[in-house]
GROMACS .gro file of N, CA and C in nm:
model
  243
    1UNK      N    1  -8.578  -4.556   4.559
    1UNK     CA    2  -8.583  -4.524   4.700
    1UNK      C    3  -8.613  -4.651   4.779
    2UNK      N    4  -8.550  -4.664   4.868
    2UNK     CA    5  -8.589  -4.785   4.966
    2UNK      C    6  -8.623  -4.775   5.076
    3UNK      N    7  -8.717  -4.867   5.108
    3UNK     CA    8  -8.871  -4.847   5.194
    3UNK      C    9  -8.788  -4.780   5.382
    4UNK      N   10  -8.656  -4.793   5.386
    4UNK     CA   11  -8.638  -4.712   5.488
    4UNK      C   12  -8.657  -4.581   5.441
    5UNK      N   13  -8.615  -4.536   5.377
    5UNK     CA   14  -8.590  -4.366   5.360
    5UNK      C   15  -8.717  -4.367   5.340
    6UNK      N   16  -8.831  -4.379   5.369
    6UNK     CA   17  -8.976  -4.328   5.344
    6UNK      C   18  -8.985  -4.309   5.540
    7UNK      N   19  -8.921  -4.354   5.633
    7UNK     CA   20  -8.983  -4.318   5.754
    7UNK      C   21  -8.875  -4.203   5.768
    8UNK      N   22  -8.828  -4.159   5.708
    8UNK     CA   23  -8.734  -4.017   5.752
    8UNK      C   24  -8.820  -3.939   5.725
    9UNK      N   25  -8.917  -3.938   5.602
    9UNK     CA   26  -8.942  -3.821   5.520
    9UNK      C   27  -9.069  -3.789   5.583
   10UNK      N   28  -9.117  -3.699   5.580
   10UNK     CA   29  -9.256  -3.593   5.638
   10UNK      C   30  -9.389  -3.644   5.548
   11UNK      N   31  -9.327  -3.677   5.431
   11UNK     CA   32  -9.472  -3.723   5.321
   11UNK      C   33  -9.443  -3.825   5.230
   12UNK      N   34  -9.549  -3.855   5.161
   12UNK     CA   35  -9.460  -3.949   5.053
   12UNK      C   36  -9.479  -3.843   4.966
   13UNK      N   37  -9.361  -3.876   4.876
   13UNK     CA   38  -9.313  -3.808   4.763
   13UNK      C   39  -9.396  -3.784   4.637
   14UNK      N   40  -9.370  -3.677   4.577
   14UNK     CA   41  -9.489  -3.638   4.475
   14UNK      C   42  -9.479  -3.739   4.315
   15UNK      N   43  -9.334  -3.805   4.320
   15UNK     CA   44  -9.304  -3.871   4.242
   15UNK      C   45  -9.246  -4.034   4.299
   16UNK      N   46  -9.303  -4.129   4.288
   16UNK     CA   47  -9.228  -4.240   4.297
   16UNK      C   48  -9.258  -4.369   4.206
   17UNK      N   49  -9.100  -4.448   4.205
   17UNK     CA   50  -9.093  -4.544   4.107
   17UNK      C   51  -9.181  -4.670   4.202
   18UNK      N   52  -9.164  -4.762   4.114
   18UNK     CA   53  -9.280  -4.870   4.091
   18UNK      C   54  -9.304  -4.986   4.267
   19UNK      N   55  -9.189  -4.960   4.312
   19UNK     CA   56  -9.128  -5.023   4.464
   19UNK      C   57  -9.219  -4.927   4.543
   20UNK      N   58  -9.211  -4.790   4.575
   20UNK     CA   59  -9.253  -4.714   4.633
   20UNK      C   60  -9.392  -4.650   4.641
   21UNK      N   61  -9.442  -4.696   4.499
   21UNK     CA   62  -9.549  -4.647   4.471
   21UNK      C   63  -9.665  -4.762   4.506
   22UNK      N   64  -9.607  -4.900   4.511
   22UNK     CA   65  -9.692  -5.011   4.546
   22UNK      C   66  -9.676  -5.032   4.684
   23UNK      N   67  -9.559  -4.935   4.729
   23UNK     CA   68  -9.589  -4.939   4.905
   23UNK      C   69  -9.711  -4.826   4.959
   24UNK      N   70  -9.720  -4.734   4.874
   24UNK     CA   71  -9.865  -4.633   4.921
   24UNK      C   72  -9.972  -4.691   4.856
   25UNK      N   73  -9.987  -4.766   4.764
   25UNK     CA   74 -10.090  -4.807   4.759
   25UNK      C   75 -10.139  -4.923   4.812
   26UNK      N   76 -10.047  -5.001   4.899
   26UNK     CA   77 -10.059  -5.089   4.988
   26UNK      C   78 -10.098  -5.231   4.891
   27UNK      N   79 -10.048  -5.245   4.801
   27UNK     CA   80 -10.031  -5.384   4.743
   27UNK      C   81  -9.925  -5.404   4.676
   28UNK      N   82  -9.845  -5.582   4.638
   28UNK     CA   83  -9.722  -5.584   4.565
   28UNK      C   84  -9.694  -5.501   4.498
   29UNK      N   85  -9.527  -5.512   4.436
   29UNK     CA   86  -9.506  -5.480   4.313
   29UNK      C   87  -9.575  -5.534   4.224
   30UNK      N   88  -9.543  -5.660   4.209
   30UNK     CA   89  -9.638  -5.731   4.086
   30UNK      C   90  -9.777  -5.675   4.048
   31UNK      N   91  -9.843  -5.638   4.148
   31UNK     CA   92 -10.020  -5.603   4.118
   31UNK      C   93  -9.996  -5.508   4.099
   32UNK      N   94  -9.867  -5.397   4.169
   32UNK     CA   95  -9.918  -5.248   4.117
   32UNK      C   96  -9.873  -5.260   3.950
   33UNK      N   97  -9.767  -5.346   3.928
   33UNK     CA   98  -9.738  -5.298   3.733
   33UNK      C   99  -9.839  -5.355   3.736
   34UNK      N  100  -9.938  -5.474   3.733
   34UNK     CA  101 -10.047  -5.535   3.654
   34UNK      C  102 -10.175  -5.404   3.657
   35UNK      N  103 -10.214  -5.341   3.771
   35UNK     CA  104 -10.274  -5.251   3.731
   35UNK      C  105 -10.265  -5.133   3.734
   36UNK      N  106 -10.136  -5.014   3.740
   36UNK     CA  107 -10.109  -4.952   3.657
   36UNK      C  108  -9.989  -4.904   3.673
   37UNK      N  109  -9.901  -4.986   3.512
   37UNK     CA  110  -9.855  -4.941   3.484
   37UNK      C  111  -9.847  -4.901   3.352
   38UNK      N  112  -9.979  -4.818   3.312
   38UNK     CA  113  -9.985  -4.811   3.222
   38UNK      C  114 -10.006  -4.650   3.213
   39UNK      N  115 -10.028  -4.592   3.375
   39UNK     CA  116 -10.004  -4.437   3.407
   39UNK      C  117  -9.914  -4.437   3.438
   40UNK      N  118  -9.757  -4.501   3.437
   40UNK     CA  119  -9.661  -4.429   3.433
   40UNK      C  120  -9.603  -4.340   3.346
   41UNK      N  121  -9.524  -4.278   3.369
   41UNK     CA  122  -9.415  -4.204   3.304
   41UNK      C  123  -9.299  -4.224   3.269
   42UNK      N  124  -9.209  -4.195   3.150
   42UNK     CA  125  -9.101  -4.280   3.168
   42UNK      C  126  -9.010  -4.179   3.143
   43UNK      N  127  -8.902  -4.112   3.225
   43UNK     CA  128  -8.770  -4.083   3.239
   43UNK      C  129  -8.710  -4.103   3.263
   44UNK      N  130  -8.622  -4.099   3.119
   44UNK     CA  131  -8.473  -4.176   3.135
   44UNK      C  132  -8.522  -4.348   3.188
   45UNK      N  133  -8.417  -4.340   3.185
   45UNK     CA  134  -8.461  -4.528   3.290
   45UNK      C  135  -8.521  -4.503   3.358
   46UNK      N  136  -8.588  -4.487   3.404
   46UNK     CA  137  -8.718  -4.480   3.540
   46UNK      C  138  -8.843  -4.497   3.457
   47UNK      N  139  -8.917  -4.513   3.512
   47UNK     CA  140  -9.087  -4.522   3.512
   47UNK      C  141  -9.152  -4.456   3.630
   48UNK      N  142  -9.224  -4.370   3.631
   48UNK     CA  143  -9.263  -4.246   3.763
   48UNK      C  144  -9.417  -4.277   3.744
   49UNK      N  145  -9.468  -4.249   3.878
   49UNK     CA  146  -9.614  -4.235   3.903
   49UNK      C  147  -9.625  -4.099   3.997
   50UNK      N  148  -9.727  -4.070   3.959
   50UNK     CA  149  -9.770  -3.927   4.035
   50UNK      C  150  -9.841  -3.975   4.175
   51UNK      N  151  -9.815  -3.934   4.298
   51UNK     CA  152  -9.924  -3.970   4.415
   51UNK      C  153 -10.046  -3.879   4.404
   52UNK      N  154 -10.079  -3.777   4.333
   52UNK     CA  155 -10.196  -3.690   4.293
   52UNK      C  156 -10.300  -3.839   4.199
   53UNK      N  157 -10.172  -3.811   4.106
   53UNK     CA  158 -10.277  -3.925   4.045
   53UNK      C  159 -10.301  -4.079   4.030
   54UNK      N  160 -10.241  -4.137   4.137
   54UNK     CA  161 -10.314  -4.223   4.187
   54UNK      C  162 -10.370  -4.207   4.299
   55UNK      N  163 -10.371  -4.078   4.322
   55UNK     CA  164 -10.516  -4.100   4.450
   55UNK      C  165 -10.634  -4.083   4.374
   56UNK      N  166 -10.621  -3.956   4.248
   56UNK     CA  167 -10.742  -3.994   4.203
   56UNK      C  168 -10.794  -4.142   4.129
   57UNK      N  169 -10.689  -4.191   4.093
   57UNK     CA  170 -10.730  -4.337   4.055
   57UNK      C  171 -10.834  -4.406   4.122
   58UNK      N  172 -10.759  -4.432   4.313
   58UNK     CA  173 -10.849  -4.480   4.361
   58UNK      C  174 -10.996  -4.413   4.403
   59UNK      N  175 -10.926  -4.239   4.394
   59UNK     CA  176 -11.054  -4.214   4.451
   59UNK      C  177 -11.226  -4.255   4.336
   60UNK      N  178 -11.142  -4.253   4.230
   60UNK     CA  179 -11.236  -4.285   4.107
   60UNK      C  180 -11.294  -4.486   4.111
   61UNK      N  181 -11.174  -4.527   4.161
   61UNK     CA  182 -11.235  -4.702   4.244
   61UNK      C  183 -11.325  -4.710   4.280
   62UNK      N  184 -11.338  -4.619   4.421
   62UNK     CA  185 -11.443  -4.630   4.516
   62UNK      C  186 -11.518  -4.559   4.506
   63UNK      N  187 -11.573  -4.439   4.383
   63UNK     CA  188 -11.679  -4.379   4.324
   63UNK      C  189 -11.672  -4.264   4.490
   64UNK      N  190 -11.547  -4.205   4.485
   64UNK     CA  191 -11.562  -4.096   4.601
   64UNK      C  192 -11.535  -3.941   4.512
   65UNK      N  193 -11.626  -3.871   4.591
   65UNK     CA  194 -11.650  -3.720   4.521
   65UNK      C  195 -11.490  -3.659   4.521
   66UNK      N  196 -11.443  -3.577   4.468
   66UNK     CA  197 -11.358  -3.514   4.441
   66UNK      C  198 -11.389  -3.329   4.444
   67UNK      N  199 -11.287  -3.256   4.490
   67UNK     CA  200 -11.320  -3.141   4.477
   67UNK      C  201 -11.243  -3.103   4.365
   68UNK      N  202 -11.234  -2.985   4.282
   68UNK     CA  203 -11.174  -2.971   4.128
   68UNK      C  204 -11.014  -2.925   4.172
   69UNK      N  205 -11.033  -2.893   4.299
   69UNK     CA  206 -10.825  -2.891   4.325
   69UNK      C  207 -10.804  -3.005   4.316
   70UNK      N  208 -10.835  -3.090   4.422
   70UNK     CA  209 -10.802  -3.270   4.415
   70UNK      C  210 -10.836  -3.349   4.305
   71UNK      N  211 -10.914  -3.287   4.192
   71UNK     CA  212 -10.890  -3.365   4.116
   71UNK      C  213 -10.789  -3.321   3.984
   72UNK      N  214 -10.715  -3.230   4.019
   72UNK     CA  215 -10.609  -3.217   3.936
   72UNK      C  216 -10.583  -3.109   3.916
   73UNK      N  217 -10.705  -2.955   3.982
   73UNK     CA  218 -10.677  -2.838   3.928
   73UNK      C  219 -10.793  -2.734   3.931
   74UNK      N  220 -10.771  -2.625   3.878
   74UNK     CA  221 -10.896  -2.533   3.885
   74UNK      C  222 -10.888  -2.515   3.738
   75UNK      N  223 -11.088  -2.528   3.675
   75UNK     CA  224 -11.084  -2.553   3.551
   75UNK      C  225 -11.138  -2.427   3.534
   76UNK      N  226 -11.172  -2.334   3.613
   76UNK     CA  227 -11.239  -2.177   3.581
   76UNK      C  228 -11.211  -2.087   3.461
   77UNK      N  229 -11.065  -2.152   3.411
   77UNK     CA  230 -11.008  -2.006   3.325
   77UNK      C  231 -11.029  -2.071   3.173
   78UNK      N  232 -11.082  -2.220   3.207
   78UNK     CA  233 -11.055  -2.338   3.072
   78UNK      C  234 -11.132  -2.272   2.936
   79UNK      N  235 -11.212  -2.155   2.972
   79UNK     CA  236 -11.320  -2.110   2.876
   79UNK      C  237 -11.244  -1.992   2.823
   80UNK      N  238 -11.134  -1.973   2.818
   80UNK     CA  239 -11.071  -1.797   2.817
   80UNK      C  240 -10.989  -1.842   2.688
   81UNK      N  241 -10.998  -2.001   2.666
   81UNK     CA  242 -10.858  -2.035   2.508
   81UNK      C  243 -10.916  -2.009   2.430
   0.00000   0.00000   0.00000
């Protein structure tokens, strides 16, 4: 995706490759593979990052509280396996 088609769209996307994903996190390409690309995903030729989870990334940076949706989910039923 190229950094125009991000001012059409309403949000950023729940999935983006390594260009797009170092534009929401507001540093190079280069620094975002140096620090992570090691949470990507890889389909097909692509390499994908989640914007869920790199927010919790950073939110886990800056030692900020999380609620259990934002951090990935509701763990209530985790005791029922």
């Amino acid at each position: 995706m190229k950094p125009e088609a991000l001012r059409i769209m309403p949000d950023w996307p729940a999935r983006m490759t390594a260009d797009v994903a170092a534009l929401y996190m507001g540093i190079s390409k280069g620094s975002f593979l140096t620090r992570f690309a090691p949470h990507g995903v890889k389909e097909g030729a692509n390499t994908l990052w989640s914007r869920l989870q790199l927010d919790r990334l950073v939110a886990r940076q800056f030692n900020l509280p999380q609620s259990p949706a934002a951090a990935g989910g509701d763990d209530s039923w985790d005791d029922l396996d």
